[in-house]
Short mmCIF file of C-alpha atoms and ligand atoms in Angstrom, two decimals:
data_model
loop_
_atom_site.label_atom_id
_atom_site.label_comp_id
_atom_site.label_asym_id
_atom_site.label_seq_id
_atom_site.Cartn_x
_atom_site.Cartn_y
_atom_site.Cartn_z
CA UNK A 1 102.96 92.94 119.45
CA UNK A 2 102.26 93.14 115.71
CA UNK A 3 99.24 95.28 115.11
CA UNK A 4 99.74 94.86 111.35
CA UNK A 5 100.43 91.38 109.94
CA UNK A 6 100.75 90.92 106.26
CA UNK A 7 101.47 87.43 104.85
CA UNK A 8 102.04 86.31 101.32
CA UNK A 9 100.34 89.37 99.90
CA UNK A 10 99.81 89.32 96.17
CA UNK A 11 97.88 91.68 93.89
CA UNK A 12 97.67 91.81 90.13
CA UNK A 13 96.11 94.36 87.79
CA UNK A 14 95.05 92.24 84.75
CA UNK A 15 98.42 90.64 83.83
CA UNK A 16 100.50 93.19 85.77
CA UNK A 17 101.75 91.69 89.05
CA UNK A 18 101.90 94.76 91.30
CA UNK A 19 102.59 92.93 94.63
CA UNK A 20 104.37 89.58 94.42
CA UNK A 21 104.38 87.96 97.92
CA UNK A 22 104.87 90.60 100.63
CA UNK A 23 105.29 89.58 104.30
CA UNK A 24 105.34 92.40 106.76
CA UNK A 25 104.82 92.78 110.42
CA UNK A 26 104.49 96.11 112.15
CA UNK A 27 104.80 96.48 115.85
CA UNK A 28 102.26 98.62 117.80
CA UNK A 29 103.69 102.19 118.14
CA UNK A 30 106.39 101.85 115.49
CA UNK A 31 106.91 104.06 112.37
CA UNK A 32 107.56 101.83 109.36
CA UNK A 33 108.83 103.54 106.20
CA UNK A 34 108.12 101.87 102.86
CA UNK A 35 110.87 102.91 100.18
CA UNK A 36 111.27 101.82 96.54
CA UNK A 37 111.27 102.89 92.92
CA UNK A 38 108.10 104.18 91.14
CA UNK A 39 105.85 101.35 90.33
CA UNK A 40 107.26 98.97 92.97
CA UNK A 41 103.94 98.16 94.52
CA UNK A 42 104.21 100.50 97.57
CA UNK A 43 100.80 102.27 97.14
CA UNK A 44 99.06 99.02 96.26
CA UNK A 45 100.37 97.36 99.54
CA UNK A 46 99.15 100.37 101.57
CA UNK A 47 95.83 100.38 99.89
CA UNK A 48 95.36 96.70 100.65
CA UNK A 49 96.24 97.30 104.35
CA UNK A 50 93.78 100.09 104.39
CA UNK A 51 91.06 97.71 103.14
CA UNK A 52 90.60 99.63 99.79
CA UNK A 53 91.60 96.74 97.62
CA UNK A 54 91.00 93.09 97.93
CA UNK A 55 94.20 91.16 97.57
CA UNK A 56 94.41 88.18 95.07
CA UNK A 57 96.25 86.07 97.64
CA UNK A 58 97.61 86.23 101.18
CA UNK A 59 96.17 87.61 104.43
CA UNK A 60 96.23 90.91 106.12
CA UNK A 61 95.36 91.39 109.79
CA UNK A 62 95.03 94.89 111.23
CA UNK A 63 94.48 94.96 114.99
CA UNK A 64 93.14 91.37 114.58
CA UNK A 65 90.65 92.29 111.64
CA UNK A 66 90.71 91.64 107.97
CA UNK A 67 90.70 95.34 106.68
CA UNK A 68 88.75 94.48 103.43
CA UNK A 69 86.13 92.16 104.92
CA UNK A 70 85.82 94.04 108.23
CA UNK A 71 85.97 97.59 107.12
CA UNK A 72 83.69 98.75 109.85
CA UNK A 73 85.96 97.45 112.57
CA UNK A 74 88.95 99.07 110.99
CA UNK A 75 87.85 102.39 109.88
CA UNK A 76 87.35 103.97 113.40
CA UNK A 77 90.93 103.04 114.34
CA UNK A 78 92.75 104.06 111.13
CA UNK A 79 93.70 107.30 109.47
CA UNK A 80 94.73 107.28 105.87
CA UNK A 81 96.35 109.82 103.58
CA UNK A 82 96.70 108.64 100.10
CA UNK A 83 98.18 110.37 97.01
CA UNK A 84 94.62 110.93 95.73
CA UNK A 85 92.71 112.23 98.79
CA UNK A 86 89.41 111.69 97.17
CA UNK A 87 87.74 114.60 98.88
CA UNK A 88 84.82 116.31 97.30
CA UNK A 89 85.92 119.47 95.61
CA UNK A 90 83.05 121.55 97.04
CA UNK A 91 83.76 120.82 100.70
CA UNK A 92 85.49 123.57 102.55
CA UNK A 93 88.38 122.97 104.81
CA UNK A 94 86.05 123.61 107.82
CA UNK A 95 83.37 121.17 106.52
CA UNK A 96 86.00 118.50 105.85
CA UNK A 97 87.34 118.87 109.44
CA UNK A 98 83.77 118.71 110.89
CA UNK A 99 83.01 115.66 108.77
CA UNK A 100 86.16 113.75 109.75
CA UNK A 101 85.85 114.79 113.44
CA UNK A 102 82.43 113.13 113.39
CA UNK A 103 84.02 109.76 112.39
CA UNK A 104 86.03 109.31 115.57
CA UNK A 105 85.45 108.74 119.14
CA UNK A 106 88.16 111.00 120.58
CA UNK A 107 89.21 113.38 117.87
CA UNK A 108 91.92 116.09 118.07
CA UNK A 109 90.96 119.70 117.94
CA UNK A 110 90.68 120.31 114.17
CA UNK A 111 91.41 123.98 114.58
CA UNK A 112 94.63 123.40 116.34
CA UNK A 113 95.71 121.07 113.69
CA UNK A 114 94.92 123.43 110.86
CA UNK A 115 96.88 126.21 112.72
CA UNK A 116 99.90 123.94 112.97
CA UNK A 117 99.64 123.14 109.21
CA UNK A 118 99.17 126.83 108.24
CA UNK A 119 95.72 126.26 107.02
CA UNK A 120 93.76 128.47 109.46
CA UNK A 121 93.37 131.20 106.90
CA UNK A 122 91.84 128.73 104.38
CA UNK A 123 89.07 127.46 106.51
CA UNK A 124 86.31 128.62 104.21
CA UNK A 125 88.19 127.65 101.01
CA UNK A 126 86.75 124.80 99.01
CA UNK A 127 89.01 121.85 98.59
CA UNK A 128 89.15 122.19 94.80
CA UNK A 129 90.56 125.82 95.29
CA UNK A 130 93.34 124.88 97.54
CA UNK A 131 96.90 124.54 96.17
CA UNK A 132 98.45 121.17 95.89
CA UNK A 133 100.53 121.60 99.07
CA UNK A 134 97.48 122.83 100.90
CA UNK A 135 95.44 119.84 99.78
CA UNK A 136 98.16 117.61 100.88
CA UNK A 137 98.45 119.25 104.33
CA UNK A 138 94.62 118.91 104.73
CA UNK A 139 94.78 115.35 103.89
CA UNK A 140 97.47 114.77 106.55
CA UNK A 141 95.35 116.77 109.07
CA UNK A 142 92.43 114.48 108.32
CA UNK A 143 94.50 111.28 108.57
CA UNK A 144 95.57 112.24 112.06
CA UNK A 145 92.52 114.14 113.45
CA UNK A 146 91.01 110.92 114.93
CA UNK A 147 94.09 110.11 116.96
CA UNK A 148 94.03 106.83 115.06
CA UNK A 149 95.77 103.58 116.31
CA UNK A 150 97.18 103.30 112.81
CA UNK A 151 98.11 105.98 110.26
CA UNK A 152 98.86 105.11 106.77
CA UNK A 153 100.48 107.98 105.04
CA UNK A 154 101.39 107.70 101.31
CA UNK A 155 104.08 110.20 100.17
CA UNK A 156 103.73 112.23 103.32
CA UNK A 157 105.69 115.36 102.46
CA UNK A 158 106.47 115.00 98.77
CA UNK A 159 106.10 118.46 97.24
CA UNK A 160 105.73 120.37 100.49
CA UNK A 161 108.04 123.30 101.20
CA UNK A 162 110.72 122.74 103.82
CA UNK A 163 108.86 124.54 106.51
CA UNK A 164 105.63 122.56 105.97
CA UNK A 165 107.71 119.40 105.86
CA UNK A 166 109.11 120.05 109.31
CA UNK A 167 105.62 120.83 110.62
CA UNK A 168 104.26 117.50 109.21
CA UNK A 169 107.27 115.53 110.67
CA UNK A 170 106.55 117.10 114.03
CA UNK A 171 102.96 116.03 113.84
CA UNK A 172 103.82 112.44 112.93
CA UNK A 173 106.38 112.34 115.71
CA UNK A 174 103.63 113.51 118.13
CA UNK A 175 101.12 111.07 116.86
CA UNK A 176 103.58 108.31 117.51
CA UNK A 177 104.35 109.66 120.98
CA UNK A 178 100.56 109.39 121.51
CA UNK A 179 100.70 105.64 120.60
CA UNK A 180 99.81 105.76 116.88
CA UNK A 181 101.51 103.08 114.59
CA UNK A 182 102.61 104.64 111.33
CA UNK A 183 103.20 103.26 107.87
CA UNK A 184 104.87 105.83 105.81
CA UNK A 185 105.56 105.49 101.92
CA UNK A 186 108.33 107.96 101.06
CA UNK A 187 110.78 108.93 98.34
CA UNK A 188 112.63 111.22 100.70
CA UNK A 189 115.62 109.66 102.39
CA UNK A 190 115.83 112.43 104.91
CA UNK A 191 112.25 111.83 105.94
CA UNK A 192 112.89 108.06 106.13
CA UNK A 193 115.89 108.42 108.19
CA UNK A 194 114.58 111.02 110.51
CA UNK A 195 111.18 109.54 111.19
CA UNK A 196 111.23 105.84 110.70
CA UNK A 197 112.19 103.11 113.11
CA UNK A 198 112.46 100.52 110.30
CA UNK A 199 112.45 100.73 106.50
CA UNK A 200 111.22 98.23 104.08
CA UNK A 201 112.58 98.40 100.63
CA UNK A 202 110.14 97.25 98.05
CA UNK A 203 111.25 96.45 94.54
CA UNK A 204 109.09 94.86 91.77
CA UNK A 205 106.45 93.85 94.21
CA UNK A 206 108.83 92.22 96.90
CA UNK A 207 110.49 93.37 99.92
CA UNK A 208 114.19 93.31 99.18
CA UNK A 209 115.46 94.64 102.59
CA UNK A 210 113.93 95.34 105.98
CA UNK A 211 116.02 97.00 108.61
CA UNK A 212 116.59 100.14 110.76
CA UNK A 213 117.77 103.16 108.71
CA UNK A 214 121.26 102.73 110.24
CA UNK A 215 121.11 99.01 109.51
CA UNK A 216 120.36 99.66 105.88
CA UNK A 217 123.17 102.20 105.65
CA UNK A 218 125.63 99.62 107.22
CA UNK A 219 124.54 97.15 104.39
CA UNK A 220 125.75 99.62 101.92
CA UNK A 221 128.75 98.30 99.82
CA UNK A 222 130.98 100.87 101.51
CA UNK A 223 129.58 102.43 104.61
CA UNK A 224 132.84 104.53 105.10
CA UNK A 225 135.19 106.16 102.60
CA UNK A 226 138.56 107.49 103.79
CA UNK A 227 140.83 109.61 101.76
CA UNK A 228 144.33 110.77 102.61
CA UNK A 229 147.71 111.59 101.29
CA UNK A 230 150.44 109.52 102.81
CA UNK A 231 153.68 111.15 103.88
CA UNK A 232 155.49 108.36 102.07
CA UNK A 233 154.57 105.66 99.50
CA UNK A 234 152.31 102.90 100.70
CA UNK A 235 151.74 99.65 98.66
CA UNK A 236 148.13 98.95 97.56
CA UNK A 237 148.53 95.36 98.57
CA UNK A 238 149.23 96.34 102.21
CA UNK A 239 146.03 98.42 102.31
CA UNK A 240 143.87 95.68 100.66
CA UNK A 241 144.98 93.34 103.38
CA UNK A 242 143.80 95.49 106.22
CA UNK A 243 140.58 94.34 107.98
CA UNK A 244 137.29 95.89 106.70
CA UNK A 245 138.88 97.43 103.48
CA UNK A 246 136.75 96.64 100.46
CA UNK A 247 138.30 98.90 97.84
CA UNK A 248 141.46 100.85 97.22
CA UNK A 249 141.82 103.66 94.67
CA UNK A 250 144.50 106.13 93.85
CA UNK A 251 144.22 109.63 92.45
CA UNK A 252 147.80 110.80 92.01
CA UNK A 253 149.44 110.58 95.45
CA UNK A 254 146.05 110.59 97.19
CA UNK A 255 144.57 107.35 98.32
CA UNK A 256 140.82 106.51 98.71
CA UNK A 257 139.85 103.53 100.75
CA UNK A 258 136.30 102.18 100.96
CA UNK A 259 135.21 99.92 103.81
CA UNK A 260 133.36 99.48 107.10
CA UNK A 261 134.13 101.25 110.38
CA UNK A 262 136.92 98.76 111.14
CA UNK A 263 138.77 99.85 107.99
CA UNK A 264 139.36 103.37 109.34
CA UNK A 265 140.79 102.20 112.66
CA UNK A 266 142.95 99.45 111.00
CA UNK A 267 144.35 101.82 108.50
CA UNK A 268 145.08 104.64 110.88
CA UNK A 269 146.65 102.05 113.28
CA UNK A 270 148.81 100.63 110.49
CA UNK A 271 149.92 104.14 109.25
CA UNK A 272 150.80 105.11 112.89
CA UNK A 273 152.83 101.98 113.50
CA UNK A 274 154.84 102.72 110.32
CA UNK A 275 155.24 106.36 111.25
CA UNK A 276 153.43 107.52 108.08
CA UNK A 277 151.20 110.53 108.45
CA UNK A 278 147.77 110.63 106.86
CA UNK A 279 147.76 114.11 105.23
CA UNK A 280 144.39 115.96 104.49
CA UNK A 281 142.57 113.10 106.13
CA UNK A 282 138.86 112.95 105.23
CA UNK A 283 136.35 110.32 106.38
CA UNK A 284 132.85 110.28 104.98
CA UNK A 285 130.09 108.05 106.15
CA UNK A 286 127.83 106.74 103.50
CA UNK A 287 124.17 107.89 103.66
CA UNK A 288 120.78 106.26 103.11
CA UNK A 289 120.90 107.62 99.60
CA UNK A 290 124.05 105.54 98.92
CA UNK A 291 122.47 102.50 100.62
CA UNK A 292 119.37 102.98 98.39
CA UNK A 293 121.48 103.21 95.32
CA UNK A 294 123.41 100.08 96.26
CA UNK A 295 120.32 98.01 97.11
CA UNK A 296 118.03 99.07 94.32
CA UNK A 297 120.53 100.05 91.57
CA UNK A 298 118.52 103.27 91.17
CA UNK A 299 119.45 106.83 92.28
CA UNK A 300 117.21 108.49 94.94
CA UNK A 301 114.32 110.49 93.48
CA UNK A 302 114.56 114.10 94.69
CA UNK A 303 112.33 117.05 94.19
CA UNK A 304 114.65 118.18 91.56
CA UNK A 305 114.81 115.00 89.37
P1 LIG B 401 104.94 105.22 92.95
O1 LIG B 401 106.34 105.30 93.65
O2 LIG B 401 105.12 105.68 91.56
O3 LIG B 401 103.76 105.70 93.67
P2 LIG B 401 104.20 102.54 93.88
O4 LIG B 401 105.40 101.78 94.33
O5 LIG B 401 103.30 103.07 94.68
O6 LIG B 401 104.73 103.54 92.74
P3 LIG B 401 101.93 101.14 92.71
O7 LIG B 401 101.16 102.38 92.48
O8 LIG B 401 101.47 100.20 93.89
O9 LIG B 401 103.54 101.50 92.90
O10 LIG B 401 101.88 100.32 91.34
C1 LIG B 401 102.44 99.03 91.14
C2 LIG B 401 102.32 98.64 89.74
O11 LIG B 401 100.96 98.44 89.50
C3 LIG B 401 102.79 99.57 88.65
O12 LIG B 401 103.28 98.86 87.61
C4 LIG B 401 101.49 100.28 88.23
O13 LIG B 401 101.55 100.85 86.90
C5 LIG B 401 100.40 99.18 88.42
N1 LIG B 401 99.07 99.73 88.77
C6 LIG B 401 98.86 100.55 89.92
N2 LIG B 401 97.55 100.87 90.07
C7 LIG B 401 96.90 100.29 88.84
C8 LIG B 401 95.58 100.19 88.38
N3 LIG B 401 94.64 100.78 89.09
N4 LIG B 401 95.38 99.64 87.29
C9 LIG B 401 96.41 99.00 86.63
N5 LIG B 401 97.74 99.04 87.00
C10 LIG B 401 97.97 99.59 88.14
#
C-alpha cells in the first residue's frame, strides 16, 4: 500500500523551477532514498511532503491526507529531520527531548536515544552550543522519538563521523523494523546502498531513474569490467562479438572488457574452448558511484570534494 503518493508535483521559486513534475509512490514500511546533484529539487520535494511548502501544482497524499492543508492530521504521524533543524538555540537537549516527547502518543525513551547517539553527556547543553554533528544527531533523535509512521530525513549522516554514521544507520534500520516508512535524501552512495530499498534519482526537478540500488547499478553502462592477459593473441573483433560485451580496450598485451554478467561467462567460456589462459584475471563490479556518474553525468559528492 502507498503511504505516500505524490503526483505531478511542481514547485517554483519566482522564475526558478525547483520541482518540475515529480510522481512518487512510497510503500508503507519501505526506505526510499532520494539522490541527485545539488539544486536538483530534493529538499523542496521533501519539504512539500512534510507539508512545509504548498506546491504550485500536483497533489500529495500522506496516509490519505494533504500534508499542507491537513497539517494537524499529519504532524502526529511524521518525524522530520531537515538540513536546518529550526530549533531554538536556547533549548537544552533535555528540553528539546521533553518537548518532542509531548507531541507524540507513544514516544520512545528519549534518554535511551541520546545514549545511542552519544549525546547523553550534553543533556544540559543548549542547542546553540552543540557542535554541528551533535546538532544533527539531536535532529535525528527528535525525528525518530515519536515512533513515527513516516520519517523524512534530509541528508541523514552528511558530516557525521564514521562511528556516529553507523549508529544513525542502526537507528533508521530499527525504525523501519518497527514499521516506519522512511524517505531519505542522501549524497552518500554507501548510505543509499546499505539502507534503501529503492532509490529515486532526481535531476533538474524530475525523477530520472527509480529502482533498487542493485537495479540502478545494473543500468550502469558497464556493470562489470574484466581485465586479463591472454596466453596468446586474441582478435578484438572476436571479443566484440561475444554476448554482453560493450567495450574492448587494450593496454599493451592486457585486455579490458566492459559488459554485463553474461560477458564474463561468455569470455571465459570462449577462452577455455580455444585453450587460451586468462592471465592475471581481474573482474570488478561497478558500484552505485559508477551508476550515479553514468546516469547524472556528475561525479559523486564525497566528504572530501
Ligand atoms: P542540495 O543537494 O544542494 O541540498 P536540493 O536537490 O535539495 O539541493 P533544493 O534545495 O530543493 O535542491 O533546491 C532546488 C532549486 O531551488 C535550487 O536551484 C535552489 O537554488 C532553489 N531554491 C531552493 N530553495 C529556495 C528558496 N527558498 N528561494 C529561492 N530558490 C530556492
